[in-house]
Tab-separated table of C-alpha atoms and ligand atoms in Angstrom:
chain	number	residue	atom	x	y	z
Y	1	MET	CA	-17.220	-9.424	13.192
Y	2	SER	CA	-18.386	-12.926	13.857
Y	3	GLY	CA	-16.909	-15.464	16.258
Y	4	ASN	CA	-14.396	-14.829	18.999
Y	5	LYS	CA	-12.527	-11.494	18.962
Y	6	PRO	CA	-9.114	-12.426	20.377
Y	7	LEU	CA	-7.874	-8.824	20.749
Y	8	LYS	CA	-11.048	-7.578	22.440
Y	9	GLY	CA	-10.135	-5.408	25.422
Y	10	ILE	CA	-6.757	-4.343	23.987
Y	11	LYS	CA	-6.699	-0.545	23.717
Y	12	ILE	CA	-4.363	0.921	21.134
Y	13	ILE	CA	-3.353	4.560	20.709
Y	14	ASP	CA	-2.825	4.794	16.978
Y	15	PHE	CA	-0.416	7.639	16.439
Y	16	THR	CA	0.333	6.524	12.901
Y	17	HIS	CA	0.033	8.072	9.495
Y	18	VAL	CA	0.472	7.328	5.788
Y	19	GLN	CA	0.842	3.550	5.299
Y	20	ALA	CA	3.370	1.597	7.379
Y	21	GLY	CA	1.820	2.310	10.795
Y	22	PRO	CA	-1.851	2.392	9.696
Y	23	ALA	CA	-1.530	-1.021	7.982
Y	24	CYS	CA	-0.364	-2.487	11.315
Y	25	THR	CA	-3.098	-0.964	13.468
Y	26	GLN	CA	-5.824	-1.754	10.919
Y	27	LEU	CA	-4.899	-5.423	11.159
Y	28	LEU	CA	-5.111	-5.332	14.963
Y	29	ALA	CA	-8.468	-3.525	14.760
Y	30	TRP	CA	-9.846	-6.267	12.479
Y	31	PHE	CA	-8.956	-8.795	15.144
Y	32	GLY	CA	-10.870	-6.925	17.855
Y	33	ALA	CA	-8.557	-4.271	19.351
Y	34	ASP	CA	-10.019	-0.839	20.149
Y	35	VAL	CA	-7.832	1.338	17.945
Y	36	ILE	CA	-8.044	5.079	18.566
Y	37	LYS	CA	-6.425	7.033	15.770
Y	38	VAL	CA	-5.008	10.312	17.093
Y	39	GLU	CA	-4.916	12.986	14.409
Y	40	ARG	CA	-4.060	16.648	14.227
Y	41	PRO	CA	-7.239	18.817	14.408
Y	42	GLY	CA	-8.318	20.253	11.075
Y	43	ALA	CA	-5.879	18.222	8.997
Y	44	GLY	CA	-5.677	14.621	10.122
Y	45	ASP	CA	-3.667	11.926	8.393
Y	46	VAL	CA	-2.276	13.390	5.181
Y	47	THR	CA	-3.704	10.444	3.207
Y	48	ARG	CA	-7.255	11.663	3.885
Y	49	SER	CA	-6.714	14.270	1.178
Y	50	GLN	CA	-4.083	12.607	-1.014
Y	51	LEU	CA	-5.101	11.296	-4.468
Y	52	ARG	CA	-8.803	11.977	-3.913
Y	53	ASP	CA	-11.265	10.384	-6.340
Y	54	ILE	CA	-14.324	12.120	-4.816
Y	55	PRO	CA	-14.108	15.818	-3.850
Y	56	ASP	CA	-14.263	16.386	-0.062
Y	57	ALA	CA	-14.503	12.658	0.741
Y	58	ASP	CA	-11.677	10.822	2.491
Y	59	ALA	CA	-9.400	9.403	-0.177
Y	60	LEU	CA	-9.213	5.648	-0.755
Y	61	TYR	CA	-5.605	5.838	0.423
Y	62	PHE	CA	-7.011	6.623	3.869
Y	63	THR	CA	-10.164	4.483	3.862
Y	64	MET	CA	-8.297	1.351	2.768
Y	65	LEU	CA	-5.768	1.586	5.614
Y	66	ASN	CA	-7.857	2.834	8.512
Y	67	SER	CA	-10.979	0.691	8.687
Y	68	ASN	CA	-12.428	-0.397	12.044
Y	69	LYS	CA	-10.693	2.465	13.940
Y	70	ARG	CA	-12.015	5.420	15.938
Y	71	SER	CA	-10.719	8.922	15.228
Y	72	LEU	CA	-9.769	11.376	17.977
Y	73	THR	CA	-8.476	14.778	16.951
Y	74	LEU	CA	-5.915	16.114	19.392
Y	75	ASP	CA	-3.216	18.758	19.185
Y	76	THR	CA	-0.600	17.057	21.289
Y	77	LYS	CA	1.587	20.144	21.300
Y	78	THR	CA	-0.917	22.088	23.454
Y	79	PRO	CA	-1.034	21.612	27.269
Y	80	GLU	CA	-4.651	20.375	27.072
Y	81	GLY	CA	-3.775	17.961	24.267
Y	82	LYS	CA	-0.811	16.629	26.241
Y	83	GLU	CA	-3.044	16.076	29.266
Y	84	VAL	CA	-5.524	14.081	27.181
Y	85	LEU	CA	-2.726	11.983	25.718
Y	86	GLU	CA	-1.347	11.303	29.212
Y	87	LYS	CA	-4.762	10.068	30.340
Y	88	LEU	CA	-5.026	7.884	27.231
Y	89	ILE	CA	-1.574	6.411	27.847
Y	90	LYS	CA	-2.569	5.498	31.404
Y	91	LYS	CA	-5.625	3.612	30.125
Y	92	SER	CA	-4.119	1.941	27.049
Y	93	ASP	CA	-2.092	-1.158	26.319
Y	94	VAL	CA	-0.197	-0.179	23.200
Y	95	MET	CA	0.891	3.013	21.478
Y	96	VAL	CA	1.905	2.712	17.831
Y	97	GLU	CA	3.695	5.527	16.014
Y	98	ASN	CA	5.562	6.108	12.790
Y	99	PHE	CA	6.566	9.753	13.072
Y	100	GLY	CA	9.823	11.041	11.723
Y	101	PRO	CA	12.865	10.374	13.962
Y	102	GLY	CA	12.674	12.183	17.325
Y	103	ALA	CA	9.152	13.634	16.829
Y	104	LEU	CA	7.630	11.792	19.807
Y	105	ASP	CA	10.479	12.921	22.088
Y	106	ARG	CA	10.078	16.525	20.884
Y	107	MET	CA	6.379	16.258	21.749
Y	108	GLY	CA	7.455	15.405	25.312
Y	109	PHE	CA	6.586	11.707	25.194
Y	110	THR	CA	9.930	9.996	25.579
Y	111	TRP	CA	9.987	6.244	26.296
Y	112	GLN	CA	10.975	7.101	29.875
Y	113	ARG	CA	7.971	9.408	30.304
Y	114	ILE	CA	5.601	6.853	28.774
Y	115	GLN	CA	6.856	4.195	31.201
Y	116	GLU	CA	6.374	6.580	34.134
Y	117	LEU	CA	2.772	7.065	33.035
Y	118	ASN	CA	2.126	3.378	32.400
Y	119	PRO	CA	4.767	0.698	33.104
Y	120	GLY	CA	2.672	-1.840	31.210
Y	121	MET	CA	2.638	0.220	28.008
Y	122	ILE	CA	3.976	-1.274	24.798
Y	123	LEU	CA	5.439	1.424	22.545
Y	124	ALA	CA	5.653	0.232	18.954
Y	125	SER	CA	7.527	2.284	16.371
Y	126	VAL	CA	8.306	2.220	12.684
Y	127	LYS	CA	11.300	4.209	11.504
Y	128	GLY	CA	13.221	4.145	8.245
Y	129	PHE	CA	16.396	2.865	9.878
Y	130	SER	CA	17.024	1.171	13.211
Y	131	GLU	CA	18.140	2.989	16.357
Y	132	GLY	CA	21.873	3.693	16.289
Y	133	HIS	CA	22.085	3.174	12.512
Y	134	HIS	CA	24.257	5.760	10.746
Y	135	TYR	CA	21.141	6.847	8.821
Y	136	GLU	CA	18.837	6.906	11.888
Y	137	ASP	CA	18.021	10.593	11.362
Y	138	LEU	CA	16.541	10.017	7.876
Y	139	LYS	CA	12.846	10.261	7.061
Y	140	VAL	CA	11.855	7.406	4.805
Y	141	TYR	CA	9.108	6.520	2.348
Y	142	GLU	CA	8.399	3.212	0.610
Y	143	ASN	CA	10.799	3.363	-2.315
Y	144	VAL	CA	13.633	4.708	-0.190
Y	145	ALA	CA	13.266	1.603	1.995
Y	146	GLN	CA	13.193	-0.712	-1.021
Y	147	CYS	CA	16.517	0.760	-2.124
Y	148	ALA	CA	18.056	0.649	1.358
Y	149	GLY	CA	16.849	-2.894	2.113
Y	150	GLY	CA	18.204	-4.712	-0.954
Y	151	ALA	CA	14.976	-5.116	-2.941
Y	152	ALA	CA	15.768	-2.546	-5.647
Y	153	SER	CA	19.302	-3.755	-6.371
Y	154	THR	CA	18.028	-7.299	-6.933
Y	155	THR	CA	14.818	-6.523	-8.862
Y	156	GLY	CA	14.575	-5.792	-12.578
Y	157	TRP	CA	16.694	-6.365	-15.664
Y	158	TRP	CA	20.430	-6.754	-15.747
Y	159	LYS	CA	20.852	-5.745	-19.396
Y	160	GLY	CA	18.908	-4.023	-22.133
Y	161	GLU	CA	17.327	-0.600	-22.239
Y	162	ASN	CA	15.260	-1.218	-19.068
Y	163	ALA	CA	18.206	-2.413	-17.010
Y	164	GLY	CA	18.681	-0.841	-13.585
Y	165	PRO	CA	17.503	-1.109	-9.984
Y	166	THR	CA	13.702	-1.440	-9.946
Y	167	ILE	CA	11.014	-0.756	-7.370
Y	168	SER	CA	8.334	-3.369	-6.667
Y	169	ALA	CA	4.715	-2.225	-6.705
Y	170	ALA	CA	4.150	-4.309	-3.570
Y	171	ALA	CA	4.553	-2.209	-0.421
Y	172	LEU	CA	7.633	-3.990	0.878
Y	173	GLY	CA	8.729	-0.910	2.808
Y	174	ASP	CA	5.371	0.263	4.129
Y	175	SER	CA	2.715	-2.411	4.726
Y	176	ASN	CA	5.331	-5.126	5.084
Y	177	THR	CA	6.982	-3.202	7.920
Y	178	GLY	CA	3.550	-2.737	9.501
Y	179	MET	CA	2.976	-6.505	9.397
Y	180	HIS	CA	6.333	-7.111	11.098
Y	181	LEU	CA	5.397	-4.562	13.739
Y	182	ALA	CA	2.057	-6.305	14.370
Y	183	ILE	CA	3.941	-9.527	15.125
Y	184	GLY	CA	6.219	-7.589	17.487
Y	185	ILE	CA	3.247	-6.027	19.287
Y	186	LEU	CA	1.462	-9.352	19.776
Y	187	THR	CA	4.710	-10.874	21.070
Y	188	ALA	CA	5.124	-7.988	23.539
Y	189	ILE	CA	1.525	-8.440	24.711
Y	190	ILE	CA	2.219	-12.116	25.442
Y	191	GLY	CA	5.511	-11.096	27.099
Y	192	ARG	CA	3.634	-8.670	29.329
Y	193	GLN	CA	1.288	-11.445	30.433
Y	194	GLN	CA	4.402	-13.201	31.785
Y	195	THR	CA	6.268	-10.225	33.298
Y	196	GLY	CA	3.624	-7.547	33.846
Y	197	LYS	CA	5.924	-5.101	32.060
Y	198	GLY	CA	5.545	-3.360	28.749
Y	199	GLN	CA	8.396	-2.803	26.346
Y	200	LYS	CA	9.482	-0.873	23.302
Y	201	VAL	CA	9.105	-2.663	19.963
Y	202	SER	CA	10.724	-1.204	16.876
Y	203	VAL	CA	10.899	-2.275	13.265
Y	204	SER	CA	12.886	-0.364	10.704
Y	205	MET	CA	11.698	-0.328	7.128
Y	206	GLN	CA	15.203	-1.237	5.969
Y	207	ASP	CA	15.224	-4.334	8.207
Y	208	ALA	CA	11.721	-5.392	7.143
Y	209	VAL	CA	12.680	-5.182	3.451
Y	210	LEU	CA	15.950	-7.009	4.119
Y	211	ASN	CA	14.057	-9.758	5.932
Y	212	LEU	CA	12.049	-10.356	2.735
Y	213	CYS	CA	15.266	-10.294	0.709
Y	214	ARG	CA	16.703	-13.137	2.776
Y	215	VAL	CA	17.146	-15.419	-0.251
Y	216	LYS	CA	19.027	-12.677	-2.087
Y	217	MET	CA	21.455	-12.536	0.859
Y	218	ARG	CA	21.676	-16.332	0.510
Y	219	ASP	CA	22.654	-15.763	-3.122
Y	220	GLN	CA	25.349	-13.224	-2.171
Y	221	LEU	CA	26.890	-15.737	0.216
Y	222	ARG	CA	26.763	-18.480	-2.450
Y	223	LEU	CA	28.238	-16.148	-5.070
Y	224	ASP	CA	31.098	-15.252	-2.729
Y	225	LYS	CA	31.850	-18.970	-2.355
Y	226	VAL	CA	31.409	-20.387	-5.866
Y	227	GLY	CA	31.341	-17.391	-8.226
Y	228	TYR	CA	28.110	-18.229	-10.053
Y	229	LEU	CA	24.378	-18.746	-9.423
Y	230	GLU	CA	23.030	-21.567	-11.517
Y	231	GLU	CA	19.350	-20.606	-11.294
Y	232	TYR	CA	19.904	-17.089	-12.684
Y	233	PRO	CA	19.313	-16.399	-16.401
Y	234	GLN	CA	22.959	-15.291	-16.713
Y	235	TYR	CA	24.054	-18.893	-16.120
Y	236	PRO	CA	25.939	-20.444	-17.869
Y	237	HIS	CA	26.400	-18.072	-20.812
Y	238	GLU	CA	27.279	-14.776	-19.077
Y	239	LYS	CA	29.914	-13.769	-16.533
Y	240	PHE	CA	28.945	-13.035	-12.937
Y	241	GLY	CA	30.371	-10.047	-11.080
Y	242	ASP	CA	30.864	-9.985	-7.317
Y	243	VAL	CA	27.332	-8.831	-6.377
Y	244	VAL	CA	23.987	-10.598	-6.775
Y	245	PRO	CA	22.715	-9.567	-10.208
Y	246	ARG	CA	19.142	-8.726	-11.120
Y	247	GLY	CA	17.472	-11.795	-12.574
Y	248	GLY	CA	14.473	-10.456	-14.506
Y	249	ASN	CA	11.584	-12.842	-13.961
Y	250	ALA	CA	13.642	-15.862	-12.969
Y	251	GLY	CA	12.427	-18.104	-10.152
Y	252	GLY	CA	14.101	-17.401	-6.831
Y	253	GLY	CA	14.839	-20.949	-5.753
Y	254	GLY	CA	15.765	-24.275	-7.285
Y	255	GLN	CA	12.761	-24.250	-9.640
Y	256	PRO	CA	13.360	-22.284	-12.856
Y	257	GLY	CA	10.445	-20.099	-13.890
Y	258	TRP	CA	9.618	-17.289	-16.283
Y	259	ILE	CA	6.768	-15.102	-17.470
Y	260	LEU	CA	5.376	-16.339	-20.782
Y	261	LYS	CA	3.230	-14.611	-23.393
Y	262	CYS	CA	-0.270	-15.901	-24.096
Y	263	LYS	CA	-2.871	-15.118	-26.747
Y	264	GLY	CA	-3.506	-11.381	-26.970
Y	265	TRP	CA	-0.273	-10.173	-25.333
Y	266	GLU	CA	0.217	-7.659	-28.166
Y	267	THR	CA	-2.708	-5.573	-26.886
Y	268	ASP	CA	-3.408	-6.843	-23.364
Y	269	PRO	CA	-0.604	-5.837	-20.956
Y	270	ASN	CA	-1.408	-8.795	-18.701
Y	271	ALA	CA	-1.908	-11.661	-21.169
Y	272	TYR	CA	0.855	-13.721	-19.573
Y	273	ILE	CA	1.314	-16.628	-17.221
Y	274	TYR	CA	4.070	-17.519	-14.792
Y	275	PHE	CA	5.347	-21.012	-15.495
Y	276	THR	CA	7.530	-23.008	-13.124
Y	277	ILE	CA	9.589	-26.015	-14.123
Y	278	GLN	CA	9.469	-28.072	-10.975
Y	279	GLY	CA	12.184	-30.748	-11.158
Y	280	HIS	CA	9.939	-33.721	-10.465
Y	281	ALA	CA	7.190	-32.362	-12.735
Y	282	TRP	CA	9.333	-32.596	-15.870
Y	283	GLU	CA	7.488	-35.621	-17.283
Y	284	PRO	CA	4.032	-34.022	-16.813
Y	285	ILE	CA	5.394	-30.904	-18.553
Y	286	CYS	CA	6.496	-33.038	-21.527
Y	287	ASP	CA	3.020	-34.638	-21.582
Y	288	ALA	CA	1.266	-31.266	-21.407
Y	289	LEU	CA	3.392	-29.877	-24.259
Y	290	GLY	CA	3.040	-33.004	-26.403
Y	291	LYS	CA	6.812	-33.571	-26.278
Y	292	PRO	CA	7.174	-37.165	-25.026
Y	293	GLU	CA	10.635	-37.408	-26.647
Y	294	TRP	CA	12.018	-34.896	-24.101
Y	295	LYS	CA	11.389	-37.421	-21.329
Y	296	THR	CA	14.323	-39.546	-22.394
Y	297	ASP	CA	16.511	-37.009	-24.222
Y	298	PRO	CA	19.701	-36.568	-22.095
Y	299	ASN	CA	19.600	-32.816	-22.903
Y	300	TYR	CA	16.414	-32.560	-20.884
Y	301	THR	CA	16.190	-35.319	-18.312
Y	302	THR	CA	17.851	-33.481	-15.399
Y	303	ALA	CA	17.551	-29.898	-14.158
Y	304	LYS	CA	21.292	-29.457	-14.706
Y	305	ALA	CA	21.029	-30.690	-18.297
Y	306	ARG	CA	18.092	-28.351	-18.980
Y	307	GLN	CA	19.625	-25.182	-17.511
Y	308	PRO	CA	21.940	-24.245	-20.426
Y	309	HIS	CA	18.931	-24.112	-22.766
Y	310	ILE	CA	16.239	-23.151	-20.275
Y	311	MET	CA	15.264	-20.093	-22.342
Y	312	ASP	CA	14.736	-22.319	-25.411
Y	313	ILE	CA	12.469	-24.520	-23.288
Y	314	PHE	CA	10.481	-21.476	-22.209
Y	315	ALA	CA	10.271	-20.388	-25.875
Y	316	THR	CA	8.809	-23.803	-26.756
Y	317	ILE	CA	6.203	-23.498	-24.003
Y	318	GLU	CA	5.399	-19.975	-25.182
Y	319	ASP	CA	4.878	-21.304	-28.693
Y	320	PHE	CA	2.508	-23.942	-27.295
Y	321	ILE	CA	0.345	-21.331	-25.518
Y	322	LYS	CA	0.429	-18.581	-28.140
Y	323	ASP	CA	-3.120	-19.432	-29.302
Y	324	LYS	CA	-4.458	-19.891	-25.747
Y	325	THR	CA	-5.619	-17.254	-23.279
Y	326	LYS	CA	-3.807	-17.118	-19.954
Y	327	PHE	CA	-6.781	-18.836	-18.311
Y	328	GLU	CA	-6.895	-21.611	-20.956
Y	329	ALA	CA	-3.150	-22.148	-20.587
Y	330	VAL	CA	-3.392	-22.452	-16.803
Y	331	ASP	CA	-6.349	-24.834	-17.155
Y	332	ILE	CA	-4.219	-27.132	-19.307
Y	333	PHE	CA	-1.172	-27.026	-17.025
Y	334	ARG	CA	-3.065	-27.385	-13.746
Y	335	LYS	CA	-4.333	-30.784	-14.939
Y	336	HIS	CA	-0.677	-31.860	-14.994
Y	337	ASP	CA	0.009	-30.477	-11.486
Y	338	ILE	CA	2.366	-27.805	-12.848
Y	339	PRO	CA	2.831	-24.737	-10.582
Y	340	CYS	CA	1.660	-21.787	-12.671
Y	341	ALA	CA	-0.773	-18.840	-12.564
Y	342	PRO	CA	-2.204	-16.170	-14.838
Y	343	VAL	CA	-0.783	-12.666	-14.419
Y	344	LEU	CA	-3.836	-10.953	-12.921
Y	345	SER	CA	-4.561	-7.263	-13.268
Y	346	MET	CA	-5.934	-5.187	-10.372
Y	347	LYS	CA	-9.249	-5.082	-12.257
Y	348	GLU	CA	-9.393	-8.872	-12.457
Y	349	LEU	CA	-8.518	-9.190	-8.763
Y	350	LEU	CA	-11.148	-6.631	-7.774
Y	351	HIS	CA	-13.838	-8.663	-9.556
Y	352	ASP	CA	-12.515	-12.112	-8.648
Y	353	LYS	CA	-15.404	-14.241	-7.343
Y	354	SER	CA	-13.233	-16.410	-5.119
Y	355	LEU	CA	-11.565	-13.407	-3.467
Y	356	ARG	CA	-14.949	-11.824	-2.812
Y	357	ALA	CA	-16.334	-15.076	-1.410
Y	358	SER	CA	-13.374	-15.503	0.964
Y	359	GLY	CA	-13.461	-11.914	2.242
Y	360	SER	CA	-10.133	-10.980	0.668
Y	361	ILE	CA	-11.945	-8.327	-1.388
Y	362	VAL	CA	-14.827	-6.672	0.478
Y	363	GLU	CA	-17.322	-3.856	0.020
Y	364	VAL	CA	-17.604	-1.459	2.952
Y	365	PRO	CA	-20.403	1.072	3.531
Y	366	HIS	CA	-19.162	4.603	4.236
Y	367	LYS	CA	-21.054	7.665	5.461
Y	368	VAL	CA	-19.639	10.052	2.867
Y	369	ARG	CA	-18.434	7.857	0.011
Y	370	GLY	CA	-21.507	5.602	-0.117
Y	371	SER	CA	-19.424	2.455	-0.194
Y	372	TYR	CA	-15.982	1.383	-1.265
Y	373	TRP	CA	-14.191	-1.814	-2.157
Y	374	THR	CA	-11.106	-2.734	-0.217
Y	375	VAL	CA	-8.700	-5.535	0.509
Y	376	GLY	CA	-9.885	-7.554	3.495
Y	377	SER	CA	-7.933	-9.675	5.934
Y	378	PRO	CA	-5.422	-11.985	4.245
Y	379	ILE	CA	-5.324	-14.008	7.468
Y	380	LYS	CA	-8.164	-16.526	7.785
Y	381	PHE	CA	-9.264	-18.156	11.036
Y	382	SER	CA	-11.677	-20.984	11.801
Y	383	ASP	CA	-13.293	-19.040	14.649
Y	384	LEU	CA	-13.022	-15.420	13.538
Y	385	LYS	CA	-14.268	-13.763	10.389
Y	386	PRO	CA	-13.016	-10.175	10.508
Y	387	GLU	CA	-15.709	-7.769	9.398
Y	388	VAL	CA	-14.225	-4.704	7.712
Y	389	LYS	CA	-16.013	-1.559	8.887
Y	390	ALA	CA	-15.713	1.965	7.509
Y	391	SER	CA	-12.745	4.146	8.317
Y	392	PRO	CA	-13.693	6.974	10.714
Y	393	LEU	CA	-14.329	10.538	9.609
Y	394	LEU	CA	-11.838	13.050	11.006
Y	395	GLY	CA	-12.590	13.461	14.706
Y	396	GLU	CA	-15.732	11.328	14.477
Y	397	HIS	CA	-15.115	9.855	17.923
Y	398	THR	CA	-13.423	12.792	19.659
Y	399	ASP	CA	-16.252	13.568	22.093
Y	400	GLU	CA	-16.947	9.876	22.720
Y	401	VAL	CA	-13.296	9.132	23.600
Y	402	LEU	CA	-12.958	12.260	25.772
Y	403	ALA	CA	-16.120	11.292	27.666
Y	404	GLU	CA	-14.680	7.805	28.231
Y	405	LEU	CA	-11.603	9.511	29.738
Y	406	GLY	CA	-13.878	11.289	32.203
Y	407	TYR	CA	-14.163	14.758	30.629
Y	408	SER	CA	-17.448	16.611	31.128
Y	409	LYS	CA	-19.449	18.167	28.292
Y	410	ASP	CA	-18.261	21.633	29.364
Y	411	GLN	CA	-14.609	20.604	29.410
Y	412	ILE	CA	-14.970	19.018	25.980
Y	413	GLY	CA	-16.644	22.185	24.654
Y	414	LYS	CA	-13.763	24.286	26.000
Y	415	MET	CA	-11.211	22.048	24.305
Y	416	HIS	CA	-13.060	22.499	21.014
Y	417	SER	CA	-13.028	26.302	21.404
Y	418	ASN	CA	-9.299	26.220	22.216
Y	419	LYS	CA	-8.712	24.079	19.098
Y	420	ALA	CA	-6.950	21.493	21.262
Y	421	VAL	CA	-9.217	18.811	19.739
A	1	LIG	N1	-0.577	17.130	17.239
A	1	LIG	C1	0.494	17.942	17.142
A	1	LIG	N2	1.568	17.670	16.368
A	1	LIG	C2	1.543	16.534	15.663
A	1	LIG	C3	0.457	15.624	15.712
A	1	LIG	C4	-0.642	15.974	16.548
A	1	LIG	N3	-1.695	15.183	16.655
A	1	LIG	N4	0.722	14.598	14.896
A	1	LIG	C5	1.931	14.822	14.351
A	1	LIG	N5	2.435	15.988	14.799
A	1	LIG	C6	3.702	16.606	14.472
A	1	LIG	C7	4.887	15.808	14.927
A	1	LIG	O1	5.092	15.969	16.303
A	1	LIG	C8	6.000	16.436	14.094
A	1	LIG	O2	6.415	17.640	14.685
A	1	LIG	P1	7.954	18.115	14.790
A	1	LIG	O3	8.669	17.627	13.602
A	1	LIG	O4	7.798	19.598	14.860
A	1	LIG	O5	8.508	17.561	16.038
A	1	LIG	C9	5.283	16.820	12.804
A	1	LIG	O6	3.894	16.655	13.083
A	1	LIG	C10	5.667	16.054	11.575
A	1	LIG	O7	5.752	14.681	11.808
A	1	LIG	P2	6.577	13.729	10.806
A	1	LIG	O8	8.027	14.054	10.843
A	1	LIG	O9	6.256	12.340	11.155
A	1	LIG	O10	5.898	14.065	9.399
A	1	LIG	P3	6.497	14.349	7.946
A	1	LIG	O11	5.315	14.556	7.098
A	1	LIG	O12	7.525	15.419	7.936
A	1	LIG	O13	7.235	12.989	7.530
A	1	LIG	C11	7.397	10.626	7.138
A	1	LIG	C12	6.518	11.882	7.087
A	1	LIG	C13	6.544	9.435	6.800
A	1	LIG	C14	8.545	10.765	6.111
A	1	LIG	C15	7.990	10.479	8.561
A	1	LIG	O14	6.924	10.460	9.468
A	1	LIG	C16	8.820	9.239	8.754
A	1	LIG	O15	9.977	9.147	8.301
A	1	LIG	N6	8.279	8.257	9.480
A	1	LIG	C17	8.992	7.071	9.859
A	1	LIG	C18	9.120	6.135	8.699
A	1	LIG	C19	7.775	5.774	8.120
A	1	LIG	O16	6.887	5.304	8.782
A	1	LIG	N7	7.672	5.953	6.823
A	1	LIG	C20	6.531	5.382	6.135
A	1	LIG	C21	5.715	6.389	5.536
A	1	LIG	S1	4.592	5.623	4.449
A	1	LIG	O17	3.974	4.483	5.289
């Protein structure tokens, strides 16, 4: 880590697992917080062993979400484990958890008890649904949240053999909820500087998905009022029902867009670009396509005039780029200031020079794996360059953390023999 570490001195008990919680605490660790991941002895976070690519090494699922943390193994259901956790709570600023509903209470660490131990503590939780919600008892994973938060009903195709609610590959339920929680935690830390008191911060996965589906809620409200949505591919030739339809690859705002085939699409699953028809960029589009006559043709001059035959316009652009690779096509259009991009595969992103140079894709040395590539901080600062360090081995820092809490070597040895750590 170079430069100032703004979260230096903030101690976080990381009681998280799988993705939503770990994504949040990893981000805070990058920015300087001391994040102590508490894991069950012998097993640890389930992602350590899920989808392994190297036998006996922590899986990428774990390493890519738990960098820069320390690992403390602790059975918090034993009296010794509970005592350690109590000491940690007294010395920490934040506790983050994403257990199933009620698990923390069943462990004996209710919000009331945590406040008794440390009135300044910030307890940050991810759950599938918010407190008091009629589904609050449900355990939730990514795709469940995408369905419950409005993403699935508005993603995908509205007709044809692939029609139906569709899940996004982007972790809208998991990592997105973790990012919301990180904002909540930082806000509570600033709040505590003003009041001296901690507080409980919760984000439900349903709410975090819904927050990203804000413009789809906008569309529902518009549909209720006027009965149609002019930027959707159904307009003006098909009938609208009373719910926001799925719009395939249509642009989400006032700028129509679509995914267009480029040279090689027959064999390359990603030989496509996304092309946006920005209203004021119509003339440059005509220039780029070699269609100067469209500039004055009343069928094309306004966005409203273009909409009824927008798919024909996209077909014309597709015809223009059919002998060009996605990169050649983008190089032509970028000269005309047209918003567009190639559809990039994970392989292309992994090897992208610019992403490596900016630290968005980084290589991290690891004791067991050798090294691994991961996604670095998407947030860039002028005075902080987060350095991504290896994820901890299971229990790698147990003795170190216990010693910091004041336990002697003998006491630590006894806890090991009792399998409390
Ligand atoms: N020592 C002792 N016990 C521990 C422990 C430790 N260090 N860590 C966890 N446990 C216990 C919990 O106390 C809980 O015990 P009880 O159920 O007996 O009270 C038990 O482990 C299981 O916890 P869980 O309910 O969180 O785990 P699960 O595998 O059954 O469910 C998940 C996983 C993700 C569905 C659930 O945790 C959940 O709904 N979380 C909230 C939503 C969420 O974050 N989902 C995102 C998952 S992907 O990012």
